[in-house]
Amino acid sequence: MNITFKEVTKDNLYALSMLKVSSEQNNFVAPNTYSVAQSKFYPSWMPLGVYDDEVPVGFFMYGIDNTDKALWIIRMMIDEKFQGKGYGRHALEKLIERIKMNNNYSEVFLSFVPGNERAKKLYESVGFKDTGRIEEDEIVYRLQL
Ligand SMILES: CC(C)(COP(=O)(O)OP(=O)(O)OC[C@H]1O[C@@H](n2cnc3c(N)ncnc32)[C@H](O)[C@@H]1OP(=O)(O)O)[C@@H](O)C(=O)NCCC(=O)NCCS
């Protein structure tokens, strides 16, 4: 496994927009095309394709929240065909390293839909802690960087 991130360009937008979660997971994450469109309105949001060598396997986005000015991992998905193989964990660890190198923030936040046990377990295993906050019906976790 050789996980890398690639910025979204006109050349890989189609491949990244074809990545899908299972139908039971559709309410856990927005479609990638929507995320890329959203990023056009928030200059600090960085949408990234997750690749294993040259194969696109997922999509992440991070950036500064307009309201609280904190750093958030805004989206994270691994295509259903590639789930359960360690891609999510490796990519999340790599993203945290990237965030630490490129930003002066001391903490990063993310949120997930209650009941998304796979995501919850993954986030806790890399050190995220429950803040006790619920925002837009999602549980907010925080990682001290
Ligand atoms: C959550 C998600 C990103 C995790 O990515 P992944 O590549 O499937 O996860 P990994 O294979 O790296 O496994 C990470 C952890 O998830 C759990 N996990 C993996 N496969 C699982 C399965 N089939 N059932 C339950 N838990 C599982 C394990 O705890 C695993 O930890 P381990 O490394 O100690 O075994 C991915 O499943 C996904 O895109 N889900 C749908 C969208 C979503 O929920 N995004 C998060 C929004 S907040």
PDB file of N, CA and C and ligand atoms in Angstrom, residues 21-22 25 28-29 60 74-80 82-90 110-113 116-123 125 138, ligand 1:
ATOM      1  N   VAL A  21     -19.643   5.486  -1.662  1.00  0.00           N
ATOM      2  CA  VAL A  21     -19.807   4.642  -0.475  1.00  0.00           C
ATOM      3  C   VAL A  21     -21.032   3.756  -0.719  1.00  0.00           C
ATOM      4  N   SER A  22     -21.280   2.800   0.180  1.00  0.00           N
ATOM      5  CA  SER A  22     -22.426   1.913  -0.022  1.00  0.00           C
ATOM      6  C   SER A  22     -23.725   2.678   0.241  1.00  0.00           C
ATOM      7  N   GLN A  25     -24.381   3.811   3.624  1.00  0.00           N
ATOM      8  CA  GLN A  25     -23.460   4.843   4.151  1.00  0.00           C
ATOM      9  C   GLN A  25     -23.721   6.212   3.535  1.00  0.00           C
ATOM     10  N   PHE A  28     -23.777   9.242   5.610  1.00  0.00           N
ATOM     11  CA  PHE A  28     -22.597   9.537   6.429  1.00  0.00           C
ATOM     12  C   PHE A  28     -21.699  10.592   5.799  1.00  0.00           C
ATOM     13  N   VAL A  29     -21.778  10.747   4.494  1.00  0.00           N
ATOM     14  CA  VAL A  29     -20.835  11.653   3.820  1.00  0.00           C
ATOM     15  C   VAL A  29     -21.479  12.195   2.541  1.00  0.00           C
ATOM     16  N   PHE A  60     -10.696  13.017   0.632  1.00  0.00           N
ATOM     17  CA  PHE A  60     -10.691  13.724   1.913  1.00  0.00           C
ATOM     18  C   PHE A  60     -10.772  15.230   1.644  1.00  0.00           C
ATOM     19  N   ILE A  74     -13.097  17.894   7.050  1.00  0.00           N
ATOM     20  CA  ILE A  74     -14.487  18.173   6.686  1.00  0.00           C
ATOM     21  C   ILE A  74     -15.133  16.951   6.039  1.00  0.00           C
ATOM     22  N   ARG A  75     -14.373  16.219   5.245  1.00  0.00           N
ATOM     23  CA  ARG A  75     -14.899  15.008   4.570  1.00  0.00           C
ATOM     24  C   ARG A  75     -13.845  13.922   4.575  1.00  0.00           C
ATOM     25  N   MET A  76     -14.355  12.717   4.582  1.00  0.00           N
ATOM     26  CA  MET A  76     -13.446  11.570   4.513  1.00  0.00           C
ATOM     27  C   MET A  76     -14.265  10.398   4.014  1.00  0.00           C
ATOM     28  N   MET A  77     -13.847   9.840   2.877  1.00  0.00           N
ATOM     29  CA  MET A  77     -14.519   8.631   2.386  1.00  0.00           C
ATOM     30  C   MET A  77     -13.518   7.740   1.660  1.00  0.00           C
ATOM     31  N   ILE A  78     -13.734   6.446   1.797  1.00  0.00           N
ATOM     32  CA  ILE A  78     -13.019   5.453   1.009  1.00  0.00           C
ATOM     33  C   ILE A  78     -14.088   4.730   0.194  1.00  0.00           C
ATOM     34  N   ASP A  79     -13.836   4.585  -1.095  1.00  0.00           N
ATOM     35  CA  ASP A  79     -14.809   3.916  -1.967  1.00  0.00           C
ATOM     36  C   ASP A  79     -15.160   2.541  -1.407  1.00  0.00           C
ATOM     37  N   GLU A  80     -16.417   2.157  -1.561  1.00  0.00           N
ATOM     38  CA  GLU A  80     -16.869   0.905  -0.917  1.00  0.00           C
ATOM     39  C   GLU A  80     -16.036  -0.304  -1.335  1.00  0.00           C
ATOM     40  N   PHE A  82     -12.968  -0.438  -1.697  1.00  0.00           N
ATOM     41  CA  PHE A  82     -11.644  -0.426  -1.067  1.00  0.00           C
ATOM     42  C   PHE A  82     -11.727  -0.362   0.461  1.00  0.00           C
ATOM     43  N   GLN A  83     -12.933  -0.381   1.002  1.00  0.00           N
ATOM     44  CA  GLN A  83     -13.071  -0.277   2.459  1.00  0.00           C
ATOM     45  C   GLN A  83     -12.616  -1.559   3.164  1.00  0.00           C
ATOM     46  N   GLY A  84     -12.223  -1.377   4.435  1.00  0.00           N
ATOM     47  CA  GLY A  84     -11.861  -2.532   5.267  1.00  0.00           C
ATOM     48  C   GLY A  84     -10.490  -3.104   4.958  1.00  0.00           C
ATOM     49  N   LYS A  85      -9.692  -2.354   4.179  1.00  0.00           N
ATOM     50  CA  LYS A  85      -8.357  -2.848   3.812  1.00  0.00           C
ATOM     51  C   LYS A  85      -7.243  -2.001   4.434  1.00  0.00           C
ATOM     52  N   GLY A  86      -7.629  -1.086   5.314  1.00  0.00           N
ATOM     53  CA  GLY A  86      -6.612  -0.248   5.960  1.00  0.00           C
ATOM     54  C   GLY A  86      -6.371   1.093   5.282  1.00  0.00           C
ATOM     55  N   TYR A  87      -7.065   1.357   4.166  1.00  0.00           N
ATOM     56  CA  TYR A  87      -6.844   2.630   3.473  1.00  0.00           C
ATOM     57  C   TYR A  87      -7.278   3.820   4.335  1.00  0.00           C
ATOM     58  N   GLY A  88      -8.429   3.701   4.968  1.00  0.00           N
ATOM     59  CA  GLY A  88      -8.953   4.811   5.763  1.00  0.00           C
ATOM     60  C   GLY A  88      -7.985   5.180   6.878  1.00  0.00           C
ATOM     61  N   ARG A  89      -7.505   4.160   7.590  1.00  0.00           N
ATOM     62  CA  ARG A  89      -6.583   4.431   8.701  1.00  0.00           C
ATOM     63  C   ARG A  89      -5.276   5.058   8.174  1.00  0.00           C
ATOM     64  N   HIS A  90      -4.683   4.471   7.163  1.00  0.00           N
ATOM     65  CA  HIS A  90      -3.408   4.996   6.660  1.00  0.00           C
ATOM     66  C   HIS A  90      -3.577   6.417   6.133  1.00  0.00           C
ATOM     67  N   LEU A 110     -13.372  17.054  13.847  1.00  0.00           N
ATOM     68  CA  LEU A 110     -14.201  16.406  12.823  1.00  0.00           C
ATOM     69  C   LEU A 110     -15.513  16.016  13.472  1.00  0.00           C
ATOM     70  N   SER A 111     -16.477  15.646  12.662  1.00  0.00           N
ATOM     71  CA  SER A 111     -17.758  15.218  13.224  1.00  0.00           C
ATOM     72  C   SER A 111     -18.286  14.059  12.403  1.00  0.00           C
ATOM     73  N   PHE A 112     -19.165  13.283  13.042  1.00  0.00           N
ATOM     74  CA  PHE A 112     -19.736  12.130  12.331  1.00  0.00           C
ATOM     75  C   PHE A 112     -21.155  11.890  12.819  1.00  0.00           C
ATOM     76  N   VAL A 113     -21.906  11.205  11.977  1.00  0.00           N
ATOM     77  CA  VAL A 113     -23.312  10.901  12.270  1.00  0.00           C
ATOM     78  C   VAL A 113     -23.362   9.854  13.384  1.00  0.00           C
ATOM     79  N   ASN A 116     -22.370   5.841  13.227  1.00  0.00           N
ATOM     80  CA  ASN A 116     -21.295   5.496  12.296  1.00  0.00           C
ATOM     81  C   ASN A 116     -20.136   4.907  13.112  1.00  0.00           C
ATOM     82  N   GLU A 117     -20.324   3.655  13.506  1.00  0.00           N
ATOM     83  CA  GLU A 117     -19.407   3.023  14.463  1.00  0.00           C
ATOM     84  C   GLU A 117     -18.020   2.813  13.870  1.00  0.00           C
ATOM     85  N   ARG A 118     -17.968   2.540  12.571  1.00  0.00           N
ATOM     86  CA  ARG A 118     -16.660   2.299  11.957  1.00  0.00           C
ATOM     87  C   ARG A 118     -15.811   3.567  12.026  1.00  0.00           C
ATOM     88  N   ALA A 119     -16.436   4.699  11.671  1.00  0.00           N
ATOM     89  CA  ALA A 119     -15.716   5.964  11.713  1.00  0.00           C
ATOM     90  C   ALA A 119     -15.336   6.298  13.164  1.00  0.00           C
ATOM     91  N   LYS A 120     -16.263   6.103  14.086  1.00  0.00           N
ATOM     92  CA  LYS A 120     -16.019   6.430  15.498  1.00  0.00           C
ATOM     93  C   LYS A 120     -14.792   5.670  16.022  1.00  0.00           C
ATOM     94  N   LYS A 121     -14.778   4.341  15.736  1.00  0.00           N
ATOM     95  CA  LYS A 121     -13.674   3.496  16.206  1.00  0.00           C
ATOM     96  C   LYS A 121     -12.342   3.943  15.608  1.00  0.00           C
ATOM     97  N   LEU A 122     -12.398   4.265  14.329  1.00  0.00           N
ATOM     98  CA  LEU A 122     -11.174   4.705  13.649  1.00  0.00           C
ATOM     99  C   LEU A 122     -10.663   6.003  14.267  1.00  0.00           C
ATOM    100  N   TYR A 123     -11.562   6.974  14.462  1.00  0.00           N
ATOM    101  CA  TYR A 123     -11.133   8.266  14.997  1.00  0.00           C
ATOM    102  C   TYR A 123     -10.564   8.109  16.407  1.00  0.00           C
ATOM    103  N   SER A 125      -9.170   5.514  17.639  1.00  0.00           N
ATOM    104  CA  SER A 125      -7.909   4.760  17.644  1.00  0.00           C
ATOM    105  C   SER A 125      -6.717   5.626  17.225  1.00  0.00           C
ATOM    106  N   GLU A 138     -24.423  16.098  14.407  1.00  0.00           N
ATOM    107  CA  GLU A 138     -23.259  15.206  14.366  1.00  0.00           C
ATOM    108  C   GLU A 138     -22.417  15.360  15.640  1.00  0.00           C
TER     109      GLU A 138
HETATM  110  C1  LIG B   1     -14.955   5.338   7.642  1.00  0.00           C
HETATM  111  C2  LIG B   1     -14.067   4.969   6.456  1.00  0.00           C
HETATM  112  C3  LIG B   1     -13.427   6.224   5.898  1.00  0.00           C
HETATM  113  C4  LIG B   1     -12.974   4.031   6.996  1.00  0.00           C
HETATM  114  O1  LIG B   1     -12.143   3.647   5.930  1.00  0.00           O
HETATM  115  P1  LIG B   1     -11.739   2.089   5.703  1.00  0.00           P
HETATM  116  O2  LIG B   1     -10.683   2.076   4.664  1.00  0.00           O
HETATM  117  O3  LIG B   1     -12.959   1.301   5.458  1.00  0.00           O
HETATM  118  O4  LIG B   1     -11.146   1.724   7.141  1.00  0.00           O
HETATM  119  P2  LIG B   1      -9.891   0.821   7.486  1.00  0.00           P
HETATM  120  O5  LIG B   1      -9.890  -0.414   6.629  1.00  0.00           O
HETATM  121  O6  LIG B   1      -8.649   1.649   7.503  1.00  0.00           O
HETATM  122  O7  LIG B   1     -10.251   0.390   8.953  1.00  0.00           O
HETATM  123  C5  LIG B   1     -10.240   1.352  10.002  1.00  0.00           C
HETATM  124  C6  LIG B   1     -10.961   0.800  11.196  1.00  0.00           C
HETATM  125  O8  LIG B   1     -12.347   0.664  10.847  1.00  0.00           O
HETATM  126  C7  LIG B   1     -12.881  -0.492  11.437  1.00  0.00           C
HETATM  127  N1  LIG B   1     -13.383  -1.364  10.389  1.00  0.00           N
HETATM  128  C8  LIG B   1     -12.831  -1.646   9.190  1.00  0.00           C
HETATM  129  N2  LIG B   1     -13.620  -2.441   8.486  1.00  0.00           N
HETATM  130  C9  LIG B   1     -14.701  -2.680   9.258  1.00  0.00           C
HETATM  131  C10 LIG B   1     -15.906  -3.423   9.075  1.00  0.00           C
HETATM  132  N3  LIG B   1     -16.144  -4.118   7.960  1.00  0.00           N
HETATM  133  N4  LIG B   1     -16.811  -3.398  10.076  1.00  0.00           N
HETATM  134  C11 LIG B   1     -16.576  -2.696  11.200  1.00  0.00           C
HETATM  135  N5  LIG B   1     -15.467  -1.970  11.427  1.00  0.00           N
HETATM  136  C12 LIG B   1     -14.539  -1.987  10.472  1.00  0.00           C
HETATM  137  C13 LIG B   1     -11.804  -1.137  12.228  1.00  0.00           C
HETATM  138  O9  LIG B   1     -11.906  -0.665  13.557  1.00  0.00           O
HETATM  139  C14 LIG B   1     -10.539  -0.602  11.625  1.00  0.00           C
HETATM  140  O10 LIG B   1      -9.569  -0.537  12.604  1.00  0.00           O
HETATM  141  P3  LIG B   1      -8.262  -1.504  12.566  1.00  0.00           P
HETATM  142  O11 LIG B   1      -7.317  -0.808  11.632  1.00  0.00           O
HETATM  143  O12 LIG B   1      -7.815  -1.499  13.976  1.00  0.00           O
HETATM  144  O13 LIG B   1      -8.717  -2.847  12.051  1.00  0.00           O
HETATM  145  C15 LIG B   1     -14.830   4.242   5.330  1.00  0.00           C
HETATM  146  O14 LIG B   1     -15.387   3.052   5.836  1.00  0.00           O
HETATM  147  C16 LIG B   1     -15.908   5.077   4.684  1.00  0.00           C
HETATM  148  O15 LIG B   1     -15.657   5.794   3.727  1.00  0.00           O
HETATM  149  N6  LIG B   1     -17.155   4.974   5.197  1.00  0.00           N
HETATM  150  C17 LIG B   1     -18.290   5.665   4.596  1.00  0.00           C
HETATM  151  C18 LIG B   1     -18.174   7.173   4.697  1.00  0.00           C
HETATM  152  C19 LIG B   1     -17.943   7.602   6.110  1.00  0.00           C
HETATM  153  O16 LIG B   1     -18.546   7.123   7.042  1.00  0.00           O
HETATM  154  N7  LIG B   1     -17.047   8.585   6.243  1.00  0.00           N
HETATM  155  C20 LIG B   1     -16.756   9.201   7.506  1.00  0.00           C
HETATM  156  C21 LIG B   1     -17.669  10.351   7.652  1.00  0.00           C
HETATM  157  S1  LIG B   1     -17.438  11.157   9.187  1.00  0.00           S
END
